[in-house]
Each structure stands twice: as C-alpha cells, then as structure tokens.
Amino acid sequence: MMKTLFLHPPSFDGFDGGAGSRYQARREIKSFWFPTWLAQPAALVPGSKLIDAPPARISLETVVAQAKDFELCVMHTSTPSFASDVKVAEALKAANPSLKIGFVGAKVAVQPEESLTQGAVIDFVARNEFDFTIKEIAEGRDWAQVDGISYRASAGVIIHNKDRATLEDMDSLPFVTDVYKRDLRIEDYFIGYLLHPYISLYTGRGCKSHCTFCLWPQTVGGHRYRVRSPEHVAAEIRHAKAMFPQVKEFFFDDDTFTDNLPRAEAIARELGKMGVTWSCNAKANVPRETLKVLKDNGLRLLLVGYESGNQQILHNIKKGMRIEVARQFTSDCHELGIKIHGTFILGLPGETRETIEETIRFATDINPHTIQVSLAAPYPGTFLYKQAVENGWLDAEHAELVDDSGVQIAPLHYPHLSHTEIFDNVETFYKRFYFRAPKIAAIVNEMVRSPQMMKRRLREGVEFFQFLKERHKAA
C-alpha cells in the first residue's frame, strides 16, 4: 500500500472548497463543510493521512514539508480553485519529485483531458465516484487496469480508461467519522445555521431531481439516490456520538435526504432512541405527517433550496417545485417548531428585475429562520453551463466564478439584466430580509436567551459586514 496523503489544498483565505460545498467560494460568514468526499477513500486506505488545509489554517509551506514523506497525493479540486491547486501540486512535486499526484472532484470528472493538459504536474485524475478507484491506485495496481481514471502515460500521451461501475452497495463504505477523529479537529468546522460543533456526513449519494444548476448529481453522484441502510447510518452515529461527546448536531449532507420518506422516518426513529439532535437537506414538499415524525425524533433544522419565488424560473431550472406547496411546507415547519435555513439563487435563466423583487418578497413572506443568497454559478458539466454558453449568457473564455480573493461573482448576464445588477441585488436581498423589525427582534431575543448565541451572532455580524466590504471591492 502506497503511503497516501489526501489533501484539500490551501487557496484563498477562508475559501470553502471542501467536497461538501454546493458551490466553492468565500462565504458571507465563516463556513467550512467537512471534506467527506476525501475522507471516504481515506477510510479505505490504511496508513493514509487527510489534511484539510483551509479550515485548519495550514500553510503551503507546512503542507509541502509534510508531503515529502508520501508516495501518493490525492487532491480535491474545484473549478474556482483549479489554477491555485495546480500551483500547490507544482510545489509538492518540486519538493518530492517521485510523488504521484492525482486530482479528484467535479472539475476533473467532467474535464479530464483539459485538466491534465492545463496541469502538466498532474499524473492522473479520477472521474465520477472515486472511492475504490483511489484504493486500487494506492494498492499499486497497474494504472491501465484501474477503471475510472484518466492519466498521463509515456511521452505525455493522455489515456482515458473505461468508466468505473456505479457503486451500489453503500454499506460497503467504511465510516468517515473514524478519519475525522484521526486527522481533523471538528471545532474547525463552522456553518452559520448549525449548532457548533457539528459533524456532517452522507447517508446516500445521488439525487433523482434534475435541477439544471446543481453540481454534484450532474458530475459525480448521478441521478439515482443510492443509500446506506438505516441500521448502517445509526451505527455510525452511535459510534460518532461516543468518539465526539462534544458534538451538538449531526447533519446529513445527502443532496436530498427526504427523497425516500419511509427510510428518512426509519433513520429518524433510530436517532430518536439515541437522543441526538440532527438536521438535513430537504425539498420543500415533505408532508406534514413525515415532518412530525422527524421532529419528534430529534430533527432541529432543514436546509431547503427554494432558489426563486417565481414559478416560471423554477420551471426553467427543472426544480420540480410548486410555490404553493413550498408555502404550505414552510408553514407546517413553523407550526411544528422545525427551523429552516432557506437558500436562494439570483441570476437563473428567466431572471428579471421583477422576478428578483418577487423572490425577495417571497422570502420575507415565508420567513425562514436564516437564509443564504448566492449567484447562479454555471459549473462545467451542468446543463446550466451548456445552456448559458449556447445562449450567449456566458463567455466560456472568461467564465470565472470567484474573484481574486475567492468572493463569488456574477458570471451570467442577460440582454435585460447585467452582471452588476445581479451582483448588487445579493446585498439588497440580505438587507431587506434581515433588517426588518420582526427579524431583528427575533435575533436579539435569541441572543438574550443564550450567551453563547450572543457571542456567535456578534461574530457573524462582523464577518457579514466584512463580507459586504469585500463584495464592494469585487464590484
């Protein structure tokens, strides 16, 4: 077994590029998801090490020094950070010329040829799901016999092996929480709407929805929801609870945990027996009876992608959501005491000044506990990217998704709506949602009741205004 380093490399300061990120950028408040997609193959490779540099604030110099002891380095990359990640790989190879370097992630999964061409230092890329692909590489197998990789052979010729079969037996994957315990400090991971410290992991992969903008199902996970058994999930939570008694919340990062309602209820009942607090992603269509089962068994919060308050835009992006259903779902959550972190996107196909206003009014009307407003990000490999290039909404030669400091920019534009208007309305959205008397009163009340929450909200407030300052520079 090759001595293997799994690396989420340093890039922009505060850059949340870990594999759990739905989009990679510096966030409005400090946010770091767990590098679950790297931790999973790390759990399959004995003697490996995982370094997640950004949240641990590990410098390039420190990473380079540690990499001298390894034979294989597997780096997670993303479209916004790829150029920076190649520079890290060059530094690693300069310090350790015999080091084999492989890249994983959505960027290289859909652009293997381009990635190897642009990054001459990269020895191979692993496409699609790469858990057992990396295990076989680490075992020292002949690369010609490893499914799912593209690699640089003799004389620089790029070879594309056949695709790896989709993983069906999700229970065959070892627990990622053992790697978290071995290599990470869980207190380094913050998400504004989750209790701290938290732990996130997957109970399944893939999403049957076909949202045109969504990164993972279209590049790595696929559109079939393949799941771990409720017993397997419960066993890992029980194990993690014993290893991390300080954890206040577990988050299930499946694209949509609620796609399989009977299974979601079965997992909830197992969690209820343990008395844990948990949260998950959800569509805005979960029936009230299921919501009650989840709430009665420890559910605290749902992360819900509303995206837009305009029905036509939801049709345009194949969201499969009705506004009236989302309203009823949200009302049910409020009545049952389930908090919602609602996510919205500005700049999707069909966006106008009027639809932006409609979405802001919708958000303030349904009033989730907290919100996230992001900019439509056309990642290569998504339908949105193809659509944007074909319609002239995106210049493929200048399709940057973040600025020089890692802050998200607005790459899409329309004849009737400019980059600048879309970008500026993110700040407008946040201010109109949070700077309302009822919302301010709710936040103050939350802070008064909890000294810990007061400290946290004050810190987040400082970070938020710093974020707005950075956005003004980007503009």
Coordinates of C-alpha atoms in Angstrom, one line a residue, residues 136-327:
E136 CA -6.7 0.5 -6.2
I137 CA -4.2 3.2 -7.1
A138 CA -2.9 3.2 -3.6
E139 CA -2.6 -0.6 -3.7
G140 CA 0.0 -0.1 -6.5
R141 CA -2.1 -1.6 -9.3
D142 CA -1.1 -1.1 -13.0
W143 CA -2.9 2.1 -13.9
A144 CA -4.0 0.6 -17.2
Q145 CA -6.2 -1.8 -15.2
V146 CA -7.9 0.8 -13.0
D147 CA -11.4 1.8 -14.1
G148 CA -12.4 5.4 -13.8
I149 CA -9.1 7.3 -14.3
S150 CA -7.5 9.4 -17.0
Y151 CA -3.8 9.5 -16.8
R152 CA -0.6 10.7 -18.4
A153 CA 1.3 7.8 -19.9
S154 CA 4.7 7.6 -21.5
A155 CA 5.7 10.5 -23.8
G156 CA 2.8 12.6 -22.2
V157 CA 0.0 10.7 -24.0
I158 CA -3.3 11.0 -22.1
I159 CA -5.1 7.7 -21.7
H160 CA -8.8 7.5 -20.6
N161 CA -9.7 4.2 -19.0
K162 CA -13.3 3.0 -19.1
D163 CA -15.7 4.4 -16.5
R164 CA -16.0 2.7 -13.1
A165 CA -19.3 1.0 -12.4
T166 CA -21.6 3.0 -10.1
L167 CA -21.3 1.9 -6.5
E168 CA -24.5 0.2 -5.4
D169 CA -23.7 -1.3 -2.0
M170 CA -23.3 1.9 0.0
D171 CA -23.0 -0.1 3.2
S172 CA -19.6 -1.4 1.9
L173 CA -18.1 2.0 2.6
P174 CA -16.4 2.4 6.0
F175 CA -17.3 5.2 8.4
V176 CA -15.9 8.6 7.5
T177 CA -16.1 9.7 11.2
D178 CA -13.0 7.5 12.0
V179 CA -11.0 9.6 9.6
Y180 CA -12.5 12.8 11.2
K181 CA -11.3 11.6 14.6
R182 CA -7.8 10.6 13.3
D183 CA -7.0 13.6 11.2
L184 CA -9.3 16.6 11.8
R185 CA -10.2 19.0 14.6
I186 CA -14.0 19.1 14.4
E187 CA -14.1 22.5 16.1
D188 CA -12.5 24.0 12.9
Y189 CA -15.8 23.5 11.0
F190 CA -18.4 26.2 11.2
I191 CA -21.8 26.5 9.4
G192 CA -23.8 29.6 10.5
Y193 CA -27.1 27.8 10.8
L194 CA -25.8 24.7 12.5
L195 CA -25.0 24.2 16.2
H196 CA -21.3 24.2 17.0
P197 CA -19.5 21.9 16.9
Y198 CA -21.3 19.9 14.3
I199 CA -20.5 16.8 12.1
S200 CA -21.7 16.3 8.6
L201 CA -21.7 13.1 6.6
Y202 CA -23.7 11.3 3.8
T203 CA -26.3 8.6 4.2
G204 CA -26.6 8.2 0.4
R205 CA -25.5 9.6 -2.9
G206 CA -27.2 10.9 -6.0
C207 CA -30.4 12.8 -6.5
K208 CA -33.3 11.9 -8.7
S209 CA -34.1 15.6 -9.4
H210 CA -32.7 17.3 -12.5
C211 CA -32.1 20.9 -11.4
T212 CA -30.1 22.4 -14.2
F213 CA -27.6 24.3 -12.0
C214 CA -26.9 21.6 -9.3
L215 CA -23.3 20.5 -9.4
W216 CA -23.0 17.0 -7.8
P217 CA -25.7 14.9 -9.4
Q218 CA -24.6 16.1 -12.9
T219 CA -20.9 15.5 -12.4
V220 CA -20.2 12.8 -9.7
G221 CA -23.2 11.5 -7.8
G222 CA -25.7 10.8 -10.6
H223 CA -29.5 10.9 -10.6
R224 CA -30.2 7.7 -8.7
Y225 CA -30.4 8.0 -4.9
R226 CA -28.3 5.1 -3.6
V227 CA -28.5 4.8 0.1
R228 CA -27.0 3.2 3.2
S229 CA -29.3 1.1 5.3
P230 CA -30.9 2.8 8.4
E231 CA -29.0 0.4 10.6
H232 CA -25.7 1.3 9.0
V233 CA -26.4 5.0 9.5
A234 CA -27.5 4.5 13.1
A235 CA -24.3 2.5 13.8
E236 CA -22.1 5.4 12.6
I237 CA -24.0 8.0 14.5
R238 CA -23.8 5.8 17.7
H239 CA -20.0 5.4 17.0
A240 CA -19.5 9.1 16.4
K241 CA -21.5 10.1 19.4
A242 CA -19.1 8.0 21.6
M243 CA -16.0 9.5 19.8
F244 CA -17.2 13.1 19.8
P245 CA -19.2 13.7 23.0
Q246 CA -18.9 17.5 22.4
V247 CA -20.9 17.4 19.1
K248 CA -24.2 19.3 19.4
E249 CA -25.6 18.4 16.0
F250 CA -25.3 15.9 13.2
F251 CA -26.0 17.0 9.6
F252 CA -26.9 14.6 6.7
D253 CA -25.5 16.1 3.6
D254 CA -27.3 13.9 1.0
D255 CA -28.5 16.0 -1.9
T256 CA -32.0 15.4 -0.7
F257 CA -32.3 13.2 2.4
T258 CA -36.1 13.3 2.1
D259 CA -36.3 11.7 -1.3
N260 CA -37.1 8.4 0.4
L261 CA -39.7 9.2 3.1
P262 CA -40.1 5.8 4.7
R263 CA -36.3 5.5 5.0
A264 CA -36.0 9.0 6.4
E265 CA -38.6 8.2 9.0
A266 CA -36.8 4.9 9.9
I267 CA -33.5 6.7 10.4
A268 CA -35.2 9.4 12.4
R269 CA -36.6 6.7 14.8
E270 CA -33.2 5.2 15.3
L271 CA -31.8 8.7 16.0
G272 CA -34.6 9.4 18.4
K273 CA -33.6 6.4 20.5
M274 CA -30.1 7.9 20.9
G275 CA -31.4 11.3 21.8
V276 CA -29.3 13.1 19.2
T277 CA -30.0 16.5 17.6
W278 CA -29.8 16.4 13.8
S279 CA -30.5 18.3 10.6
C280 CA -30.6 17.6 6.9
N281 CA -31.2 18.8 3.3
A282 CA -34.8 18.6 2.2
K283 CA -37.1 19.5 -0.6
A284 CA -39.9 21.9 0.1
N285 CA -42.6 19.2 -0.3
V286 CA -42.2 17.0 2.7
P287 CA -45.7 16.1 4.0
R288 CA -46.7 17.3 7.5
E289 CA -47.0 13.8 8.9
T290 CA -43.4 12.9 8.0
L291 CA -42.2 16.3 9.3
K292 CA -43.8 15.4 12.6
V293 CA -42.1 12.0 12.8
L294 CA -38.7 13.7 12.1
K295 CA -39.3 16.5 14.6
D296 CA -40.4 14.0 17.3
N297 CA -37.1 12.1 16.8
G298 CA -34.6 14.9 17.1
L299 CA -34.8 16.9 13.9
R300 CA -33.9 20.6 14.5
L301 CA -33.4 22.2 11.1
L302 CA -34.0 21.6 7.4
L303 CA -31.8 23.1 4.7
V304 CA -34.2 23.9 1.9
G305 CA -33.3 25.1 -1.6
Y306 CA -36.2 27.4 -2.6
E307 CA -34.0 29.1 -5.2
S308 CA -36.6 31.5 -6.5
G309 CA -40.1 32.9 -5.7
N310 CA -41.0 32.9 -9.3
Q311 CA -42.8 29.8 -10.7
Q312 CA -41.6 30.2 -14.2
I313 CA -37.9 30.3 -13.1
L314 CA -38.5 27.1 -11.1
H315 CA -39.8 25.5 -14.3
N316 CA -36.9 26.9 -16.3
I317 CA -34.4 25.2 -14.0
K318 CA -36.4 22.0 -13.7
K319 CA -36.7 22.4 -10.0
G320 CA -39.9 20.4 -9.8
M321 CA -41.4 22.6 -7.0
R322 CA -44.7 24.4 -6.8
I323 CA -44.7 27.7 -4.9
E324 CA -47.9 26.9 -3.1
V325 CA -46.6 23.6 -2.0
A326 CA -43.4 25.3 -0.7
R327 CA -45.6 27.8 1.2

